[in-house]
Short mmCIF file of C-alpha atoms in Angstrom, two decimals:
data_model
loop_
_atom_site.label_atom_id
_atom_site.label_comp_id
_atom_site.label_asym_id
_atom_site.label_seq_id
_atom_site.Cartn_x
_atom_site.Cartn_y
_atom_site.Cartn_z
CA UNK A 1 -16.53 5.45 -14.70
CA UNK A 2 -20.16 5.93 -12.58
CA UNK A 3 -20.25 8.09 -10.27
CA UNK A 4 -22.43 9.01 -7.32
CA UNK A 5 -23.31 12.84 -6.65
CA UNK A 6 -21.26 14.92 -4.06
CA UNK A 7 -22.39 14.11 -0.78
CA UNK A 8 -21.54 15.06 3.02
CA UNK A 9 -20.00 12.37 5.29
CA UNK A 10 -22.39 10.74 7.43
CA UNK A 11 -21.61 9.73 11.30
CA UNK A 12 -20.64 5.90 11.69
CA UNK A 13 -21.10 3.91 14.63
CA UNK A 14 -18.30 2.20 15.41
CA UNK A 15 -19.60 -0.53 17.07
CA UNK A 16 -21.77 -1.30 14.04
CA UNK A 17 -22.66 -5.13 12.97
CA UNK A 18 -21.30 -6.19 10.28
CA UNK A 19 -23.08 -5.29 6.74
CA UNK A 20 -22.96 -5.89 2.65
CA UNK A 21 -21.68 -2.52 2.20
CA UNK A 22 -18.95 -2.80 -0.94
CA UNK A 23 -19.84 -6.34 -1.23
CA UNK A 24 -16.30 -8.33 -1.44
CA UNK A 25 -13.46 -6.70 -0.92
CA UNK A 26 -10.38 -7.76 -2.50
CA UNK A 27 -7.73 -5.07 -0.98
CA UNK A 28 -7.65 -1.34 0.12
CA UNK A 29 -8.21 1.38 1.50
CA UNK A 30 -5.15 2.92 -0.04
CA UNK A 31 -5.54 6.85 0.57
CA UNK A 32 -3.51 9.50 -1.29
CA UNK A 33 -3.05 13.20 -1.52
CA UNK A 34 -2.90 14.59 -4.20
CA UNK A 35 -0.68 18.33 -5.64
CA UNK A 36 -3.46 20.15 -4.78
CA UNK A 37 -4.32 18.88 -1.16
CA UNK A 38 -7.08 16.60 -1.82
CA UNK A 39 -7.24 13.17 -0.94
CA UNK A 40 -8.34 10.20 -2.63
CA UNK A 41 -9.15 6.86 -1.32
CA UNK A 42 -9.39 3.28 -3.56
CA UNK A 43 -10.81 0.16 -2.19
CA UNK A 44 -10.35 -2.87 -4.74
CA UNK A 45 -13.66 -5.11 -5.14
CA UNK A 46 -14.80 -7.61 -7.40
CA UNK A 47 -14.30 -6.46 -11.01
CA UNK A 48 -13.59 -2.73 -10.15
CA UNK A 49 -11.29 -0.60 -8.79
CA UNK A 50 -13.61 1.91 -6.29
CA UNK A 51 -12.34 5.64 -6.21
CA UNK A 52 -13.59 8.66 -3.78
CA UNK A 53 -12.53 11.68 -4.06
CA UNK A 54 -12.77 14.76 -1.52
CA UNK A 55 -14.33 18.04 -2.71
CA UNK A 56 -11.52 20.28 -1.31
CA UNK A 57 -8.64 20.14 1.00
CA UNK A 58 -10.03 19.17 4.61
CA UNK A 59 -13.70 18.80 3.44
CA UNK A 60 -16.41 16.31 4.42
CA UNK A 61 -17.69 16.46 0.92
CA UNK A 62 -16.77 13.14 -0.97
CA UNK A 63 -17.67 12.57 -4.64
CA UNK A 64 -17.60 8.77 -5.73
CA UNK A 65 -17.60 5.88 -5.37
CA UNK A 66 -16.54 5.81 -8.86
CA UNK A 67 -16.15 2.17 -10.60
CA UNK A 68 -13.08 1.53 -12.86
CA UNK A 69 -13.37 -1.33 -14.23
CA UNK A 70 -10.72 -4.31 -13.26
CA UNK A 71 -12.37 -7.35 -14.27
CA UNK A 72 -9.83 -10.14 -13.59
CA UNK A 73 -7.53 -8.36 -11.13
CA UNK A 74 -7.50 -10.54 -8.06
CA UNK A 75 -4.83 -8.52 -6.67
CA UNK A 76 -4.28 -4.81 -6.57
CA UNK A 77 -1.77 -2.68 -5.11
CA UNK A 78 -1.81 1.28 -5.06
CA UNK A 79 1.55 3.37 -5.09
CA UNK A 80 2.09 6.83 -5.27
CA UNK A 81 5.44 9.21 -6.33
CA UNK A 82 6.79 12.35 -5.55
CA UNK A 83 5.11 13.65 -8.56
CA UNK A 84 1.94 12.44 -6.73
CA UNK A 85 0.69 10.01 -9.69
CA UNK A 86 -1.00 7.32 -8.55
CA UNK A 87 0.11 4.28 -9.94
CA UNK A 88 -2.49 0.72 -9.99
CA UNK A 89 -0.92 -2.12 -10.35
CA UNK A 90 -2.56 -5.33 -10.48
CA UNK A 91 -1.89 -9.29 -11.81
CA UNK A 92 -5.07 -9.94 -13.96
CA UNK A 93 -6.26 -13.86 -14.62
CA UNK A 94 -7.77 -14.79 -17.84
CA UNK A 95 -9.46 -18.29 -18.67
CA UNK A 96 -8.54 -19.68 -21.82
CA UNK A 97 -10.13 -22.49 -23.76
CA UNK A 98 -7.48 -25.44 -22.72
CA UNK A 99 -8.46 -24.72 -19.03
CA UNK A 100 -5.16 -22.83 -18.31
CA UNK A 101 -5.50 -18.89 -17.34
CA UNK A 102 -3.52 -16.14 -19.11
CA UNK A 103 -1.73 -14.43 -16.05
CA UNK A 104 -0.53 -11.05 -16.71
CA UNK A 105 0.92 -8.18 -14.42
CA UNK A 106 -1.04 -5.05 -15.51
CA UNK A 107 -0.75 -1.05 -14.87
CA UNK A 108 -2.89 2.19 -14.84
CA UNK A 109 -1.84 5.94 -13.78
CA UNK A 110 -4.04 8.73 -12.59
CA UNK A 111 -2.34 11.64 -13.11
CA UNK A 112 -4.46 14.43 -11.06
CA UNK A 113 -6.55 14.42 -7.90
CA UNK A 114 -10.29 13.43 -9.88
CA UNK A 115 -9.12 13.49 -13.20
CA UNK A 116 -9.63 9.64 -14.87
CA UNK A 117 -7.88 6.66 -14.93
CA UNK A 118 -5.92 5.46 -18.15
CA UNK A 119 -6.67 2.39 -19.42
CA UNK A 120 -4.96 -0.87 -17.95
CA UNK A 121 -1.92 -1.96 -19.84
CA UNK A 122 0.07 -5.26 -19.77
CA UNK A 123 3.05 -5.62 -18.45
CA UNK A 124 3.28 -9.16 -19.95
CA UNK A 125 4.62 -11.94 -17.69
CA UNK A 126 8.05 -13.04 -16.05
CA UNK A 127 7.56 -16.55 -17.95
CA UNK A 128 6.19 -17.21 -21.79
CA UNK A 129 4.69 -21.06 -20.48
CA UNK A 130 1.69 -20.75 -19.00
CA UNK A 131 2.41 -23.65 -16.59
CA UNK A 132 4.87 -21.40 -15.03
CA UNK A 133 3.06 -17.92 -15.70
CA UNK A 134 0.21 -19.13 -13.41
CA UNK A 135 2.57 -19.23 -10.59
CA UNK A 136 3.53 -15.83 -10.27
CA UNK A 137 1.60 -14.03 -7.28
CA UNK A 138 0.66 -10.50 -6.00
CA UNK A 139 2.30 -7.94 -7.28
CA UNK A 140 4.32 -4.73 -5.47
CA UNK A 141 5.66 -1.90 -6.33
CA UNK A 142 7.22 1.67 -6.05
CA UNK A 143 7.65 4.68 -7.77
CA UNK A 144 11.46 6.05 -7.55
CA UNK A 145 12.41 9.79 -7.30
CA UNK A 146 12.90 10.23 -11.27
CA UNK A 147 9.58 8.99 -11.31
CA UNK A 148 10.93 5.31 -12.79
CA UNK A 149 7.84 2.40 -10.96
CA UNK A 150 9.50 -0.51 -10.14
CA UNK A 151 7.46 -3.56 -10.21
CA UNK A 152 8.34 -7.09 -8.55
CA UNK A 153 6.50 -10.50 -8.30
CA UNK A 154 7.03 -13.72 -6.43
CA UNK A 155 7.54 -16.84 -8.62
CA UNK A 156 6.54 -20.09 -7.90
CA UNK A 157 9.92 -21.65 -7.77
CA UNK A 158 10.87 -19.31 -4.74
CA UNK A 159 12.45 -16.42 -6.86
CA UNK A 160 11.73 -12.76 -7.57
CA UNK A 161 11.28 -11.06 -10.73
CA UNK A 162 11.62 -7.18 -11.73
CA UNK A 163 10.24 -5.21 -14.36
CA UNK A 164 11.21 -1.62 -14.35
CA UNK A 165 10.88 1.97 -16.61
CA UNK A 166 14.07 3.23 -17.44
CA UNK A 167 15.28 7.13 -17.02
CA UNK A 168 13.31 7.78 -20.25
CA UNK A 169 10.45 5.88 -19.50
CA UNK A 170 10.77 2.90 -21.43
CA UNK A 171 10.27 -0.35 -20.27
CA UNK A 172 13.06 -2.81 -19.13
CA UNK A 173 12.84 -6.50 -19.68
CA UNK A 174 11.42 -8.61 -16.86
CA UNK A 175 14.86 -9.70 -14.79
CA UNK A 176 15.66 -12.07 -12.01
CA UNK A 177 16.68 -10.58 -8.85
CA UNK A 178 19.33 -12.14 -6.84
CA UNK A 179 17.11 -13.62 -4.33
CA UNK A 180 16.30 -17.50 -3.39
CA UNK A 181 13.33 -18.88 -0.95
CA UNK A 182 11.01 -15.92 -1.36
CA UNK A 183 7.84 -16.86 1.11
CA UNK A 184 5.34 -14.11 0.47
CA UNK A 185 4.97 -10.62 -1.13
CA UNK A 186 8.26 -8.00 -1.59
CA UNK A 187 7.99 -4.83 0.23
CA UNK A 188 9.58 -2.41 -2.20
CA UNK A 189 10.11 1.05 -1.37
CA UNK A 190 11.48 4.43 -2.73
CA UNK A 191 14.12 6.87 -1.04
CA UNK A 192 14.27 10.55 -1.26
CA UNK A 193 17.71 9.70 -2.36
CA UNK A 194 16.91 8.56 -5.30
CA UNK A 195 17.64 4.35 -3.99
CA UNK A 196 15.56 1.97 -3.94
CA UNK A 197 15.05 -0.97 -1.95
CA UNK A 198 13.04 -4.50 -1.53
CA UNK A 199 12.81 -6.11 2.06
CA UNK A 200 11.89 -9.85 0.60
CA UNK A 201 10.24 -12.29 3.18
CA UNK A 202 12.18 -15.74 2.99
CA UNK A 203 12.79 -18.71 4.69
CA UNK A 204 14.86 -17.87 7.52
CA UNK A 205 13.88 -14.55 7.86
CA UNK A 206 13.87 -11.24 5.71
CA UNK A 207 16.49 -10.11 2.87
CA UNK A 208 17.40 -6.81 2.18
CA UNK A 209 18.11 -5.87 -1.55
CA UNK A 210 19.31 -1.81 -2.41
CA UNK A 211 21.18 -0.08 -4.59
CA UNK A 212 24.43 1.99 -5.24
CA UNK A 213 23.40 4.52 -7.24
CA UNK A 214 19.73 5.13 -8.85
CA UNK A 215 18.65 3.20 -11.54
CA UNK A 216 21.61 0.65 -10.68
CA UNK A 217 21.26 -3.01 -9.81
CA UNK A 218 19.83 -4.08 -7.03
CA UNK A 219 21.70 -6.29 -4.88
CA UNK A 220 21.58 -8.89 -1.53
CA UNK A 221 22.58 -6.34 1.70
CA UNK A 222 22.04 -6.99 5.20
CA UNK A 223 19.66 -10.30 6.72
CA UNK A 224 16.94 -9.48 9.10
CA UNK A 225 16.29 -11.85 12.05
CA UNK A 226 12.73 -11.15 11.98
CA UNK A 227 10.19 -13.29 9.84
CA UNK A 228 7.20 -11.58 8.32
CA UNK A 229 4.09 -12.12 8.74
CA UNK A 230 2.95 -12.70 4.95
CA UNK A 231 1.36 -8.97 4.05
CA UNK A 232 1.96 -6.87 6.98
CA UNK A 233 5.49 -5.39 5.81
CA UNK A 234 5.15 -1.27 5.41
CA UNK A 235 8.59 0.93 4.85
CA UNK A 236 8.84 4.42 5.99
CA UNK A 237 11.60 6.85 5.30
CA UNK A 238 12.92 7.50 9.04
CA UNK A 239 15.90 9.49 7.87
CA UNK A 240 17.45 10.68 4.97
CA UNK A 241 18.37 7.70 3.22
CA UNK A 242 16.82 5.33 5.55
CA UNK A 243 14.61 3.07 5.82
CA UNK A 244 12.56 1.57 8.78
CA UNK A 245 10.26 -1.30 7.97
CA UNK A 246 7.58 -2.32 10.07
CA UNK A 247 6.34 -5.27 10.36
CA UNK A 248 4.72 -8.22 12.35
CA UNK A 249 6.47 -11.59 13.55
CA UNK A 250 4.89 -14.74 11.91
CA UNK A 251 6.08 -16.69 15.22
CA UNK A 252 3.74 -14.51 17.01
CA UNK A 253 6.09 -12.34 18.53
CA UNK A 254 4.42 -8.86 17.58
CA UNK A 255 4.93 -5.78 15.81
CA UNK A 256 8.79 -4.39 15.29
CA UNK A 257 10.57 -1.88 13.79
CA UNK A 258 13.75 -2.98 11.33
CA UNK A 259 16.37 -1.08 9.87
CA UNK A 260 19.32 -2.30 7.78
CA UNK A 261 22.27 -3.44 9.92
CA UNK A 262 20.73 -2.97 13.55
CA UNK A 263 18.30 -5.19 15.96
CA UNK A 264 14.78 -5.28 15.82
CA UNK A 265 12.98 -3.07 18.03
CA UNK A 266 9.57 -4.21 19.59
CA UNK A 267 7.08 -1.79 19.59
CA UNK A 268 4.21 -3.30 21.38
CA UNK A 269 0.45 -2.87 20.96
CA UNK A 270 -1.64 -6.08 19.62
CA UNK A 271 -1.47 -6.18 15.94
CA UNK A 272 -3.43 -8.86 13.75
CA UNK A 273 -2.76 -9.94 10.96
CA UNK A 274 -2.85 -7.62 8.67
CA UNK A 275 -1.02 -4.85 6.90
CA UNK A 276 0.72 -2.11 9.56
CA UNK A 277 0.30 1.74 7.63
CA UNK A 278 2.55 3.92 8.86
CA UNK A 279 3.21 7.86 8.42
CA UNK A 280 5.83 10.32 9.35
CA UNK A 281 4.38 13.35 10.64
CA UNK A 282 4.62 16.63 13.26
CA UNK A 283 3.05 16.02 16.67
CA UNK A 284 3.28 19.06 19.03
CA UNK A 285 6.23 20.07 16.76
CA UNK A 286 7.71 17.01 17.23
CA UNK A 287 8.87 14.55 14.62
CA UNK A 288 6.94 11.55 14.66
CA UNK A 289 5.93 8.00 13.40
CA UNK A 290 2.14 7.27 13.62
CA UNK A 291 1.41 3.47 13.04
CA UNK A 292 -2.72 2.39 11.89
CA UNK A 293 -3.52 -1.54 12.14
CA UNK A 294 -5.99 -3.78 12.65
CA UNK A 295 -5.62 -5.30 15.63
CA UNK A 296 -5.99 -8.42 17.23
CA UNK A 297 -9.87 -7.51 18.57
CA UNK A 298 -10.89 -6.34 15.08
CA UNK A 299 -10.63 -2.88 15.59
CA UNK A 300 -8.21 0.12 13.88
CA UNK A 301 -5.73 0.83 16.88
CA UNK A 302 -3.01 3.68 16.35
CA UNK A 303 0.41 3.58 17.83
CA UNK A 304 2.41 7.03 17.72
CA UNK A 305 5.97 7.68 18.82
CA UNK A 306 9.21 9.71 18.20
CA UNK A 307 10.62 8.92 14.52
CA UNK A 308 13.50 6.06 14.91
CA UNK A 309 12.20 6.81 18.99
CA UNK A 310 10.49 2.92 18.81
CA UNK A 311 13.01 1.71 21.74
CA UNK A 312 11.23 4.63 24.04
CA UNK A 313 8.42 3.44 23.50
CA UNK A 314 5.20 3.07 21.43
CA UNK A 315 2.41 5.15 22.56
CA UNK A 316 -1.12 2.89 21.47
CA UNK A 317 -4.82 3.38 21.29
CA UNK A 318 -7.68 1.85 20.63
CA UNK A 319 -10.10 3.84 17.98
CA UNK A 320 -13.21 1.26 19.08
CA UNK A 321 -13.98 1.25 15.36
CA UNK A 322 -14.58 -2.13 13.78
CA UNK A 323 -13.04 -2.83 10.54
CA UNK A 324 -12.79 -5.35 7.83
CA UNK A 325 -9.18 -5.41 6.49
CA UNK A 326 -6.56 -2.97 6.75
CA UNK A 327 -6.45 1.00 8.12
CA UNK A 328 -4.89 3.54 5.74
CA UNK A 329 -2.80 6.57 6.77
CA UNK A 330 -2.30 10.06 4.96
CA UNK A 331 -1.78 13.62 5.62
CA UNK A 332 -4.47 15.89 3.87
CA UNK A 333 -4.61 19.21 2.85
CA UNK A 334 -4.17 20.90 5.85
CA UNK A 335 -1.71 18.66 7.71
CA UNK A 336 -3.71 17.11 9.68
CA UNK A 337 -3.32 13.26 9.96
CA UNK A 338 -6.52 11.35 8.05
CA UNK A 339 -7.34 7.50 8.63
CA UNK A 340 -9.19 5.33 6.12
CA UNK A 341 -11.00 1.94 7.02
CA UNK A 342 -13.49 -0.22 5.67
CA UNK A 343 -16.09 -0.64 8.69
CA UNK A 344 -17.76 -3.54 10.13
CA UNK A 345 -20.90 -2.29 7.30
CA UNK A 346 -18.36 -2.92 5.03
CA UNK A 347 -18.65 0.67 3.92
CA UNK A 348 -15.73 3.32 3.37
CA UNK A 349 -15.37 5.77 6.47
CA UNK A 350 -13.05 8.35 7.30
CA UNK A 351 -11.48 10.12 10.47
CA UNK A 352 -9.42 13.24 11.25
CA UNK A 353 -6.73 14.35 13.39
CA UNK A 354 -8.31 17.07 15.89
CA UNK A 355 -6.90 20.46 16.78
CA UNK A 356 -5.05 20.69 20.21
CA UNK A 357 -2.01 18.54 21.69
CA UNK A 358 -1.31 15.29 20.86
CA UNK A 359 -3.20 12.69 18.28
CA UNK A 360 -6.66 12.89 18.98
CA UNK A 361 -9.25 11.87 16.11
CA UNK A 362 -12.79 13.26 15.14
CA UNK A 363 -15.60 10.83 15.08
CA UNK A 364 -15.58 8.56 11.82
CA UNK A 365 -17.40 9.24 9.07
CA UNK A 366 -18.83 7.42 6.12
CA UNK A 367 -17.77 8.73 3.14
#
């Protein structure tokens, strides 16, 4: 890994023209915290994996970026347990001689807040012929409450394959999940139960896969009436063992909120066409839901309301900073709620919850 030196954050203007910054980014920010308070953000870019990491619980001192090396990845996703690993997994292309790419689904854990990355590993491939392996897109996953990550890709046939540890930590065999006329990416998610579930975009609409019992099968549950946009799908646990996914309407229809077996819920605001982050956390004592996207202007808006409170209403604002991609949510160190976007510089930057009533943010930073 390189590394810069520790440094303070420096003030961003949000209004800033756009810039070189990172250079191409591929997918990120995801932002973590860690056992020991500390967040860490990732951005995925050409070839590398970018990691910052904060100096202390609630500090402005960064270390990073640090560069692990991903050459091949075009698509990343970042996951995180109860255990607080952070889990990288990626689908990694490969030329070979006959013009044909090796396509592999690949994995690497960090185990503590700044400590390094292990090396990738393969997860192999759904399908042995490369006709078909080269079909397999993005892959998603989550991390269940023995600690178990759960991996699923799309296939090009309009299926949905699994690969999963078991309750020892082996490695199960790649398996076909019950699923037909798969559109875009899975939104997998753990429970504090010990369940997991998949929302899977499809033709019609959305289906919902779960399970009995942890570490069982999972299997086709209710239908949601709600198409996905392709990417924008985020699950939160509302409730103890449940679920509410939000998402945006590919019709053009908005943001909602979805839970298993009821209607969907608008919640307003103007979303684009990205990825919604969402976090459960206390505001004025008060359980709530606080939403991040980037919205239809190009800037990172924030929606905040009751938890499971969506048909009351969705309280939204507009941060005025620009952004390229999607915002990330997290609580650090000292509870208070922490946003992560990729400006208009292209250029990490970073902004705070304030003290007082309500959700009111510092000015952002570059980190």
């Amino acid at each position: 890994m390189r590394s810069a030196p520790l440094r303070e954050d420096r003030p961003v203007d949000p209004s800033a023209p756009a810039g070189s910054g990172l250079g191409r980014v591929l997918g990120g920010p995801w932002l973590l915290t860690g056992h020991d308070g500390r967040l860490t953000a990732y951005v995925h870019v050409d070839d590398a994996v970018l990691r910052w990491t904060e100096a202390a619980p609630g500090s402005r001192h960064w270390s990073g970026p640090e560069a692990v090396p991903a050459k091949g990845i075009d698509h990343l996703t970042v996951v995180q347990g109860r255990d607080r690993y952070a889990h990288l997994v990626g689908r990694r292309v490969r030329s070979r001689a006959d013009d044909w790419s090796t396509v592999d689904i690949v994995h690497a854990t960090q185990y503590q807040t700044g400590r390094p990355v292990t090396q990738w590993r393969s997860l192999g491939n759904p399908f042995k012929e490369v006709r078909r392996a080269v079909e397999v897109g993005a892959p998603q996953a989550a991390v269940a409450g023995d600690g178990a990550l759960y991996v699923c890709v799309p296939t090009g046939l309009g299926g949905l394959s699994l690969r999963r540890e078991d309750k020892h930590g082996q490695w199960e065999a790649w398996r076909n999940l019950p699923v037909a006329g798969v559109t875009d990416r899975p939104a997998p998610a753990a429970l504090s139960s010990g369940l997991v579930e998949i929302l899977i975009p499809v033709r019609t609409g959305a289906l919902h896969l779960c399970q009995a019992k942890p570490g069982g099968d999972l299997v086709p549950g209710a239908e949601v009436g709600v198409i996905p946009l392709p990417g924008s799908v985020t699950a939160l646990e509302t409730a103890a063992g449940r679920l509410t996914y939000y998402l945006s309407d590919a019709r053009g229809a908005g943001a909602f909120a979805v839970r298993a077996g009821q209607w969907p819920v608008p919640l307003g605001g103007e979303p684009g066409d990205g990825r919604i982050s969402a976090l459960r956390t206390a505001l004025d004592g008060v359980d709530c839901t606080v939403l991040a996207v980037r919205g239809a202007s190009g800037t990172v808006g924030l929606g905040a309301c009751t938890t499971e409170g969506e048909q009351a209403g969705v309280w939204w604002t507009d941060t005025a900073m620009r952004c390229a991609g999607d915002p990330a949510l997290a609580c650090d160190g000292q509870g208070r709620l922490a946003v992560a976007a990729i400006g208009a510089d292209r250029r990490l930057a970073v902004a705070r919850q304030q003290d007082g009533q309500g959700l009111t943010l510092s000015d952002w930073y570059r980190i």
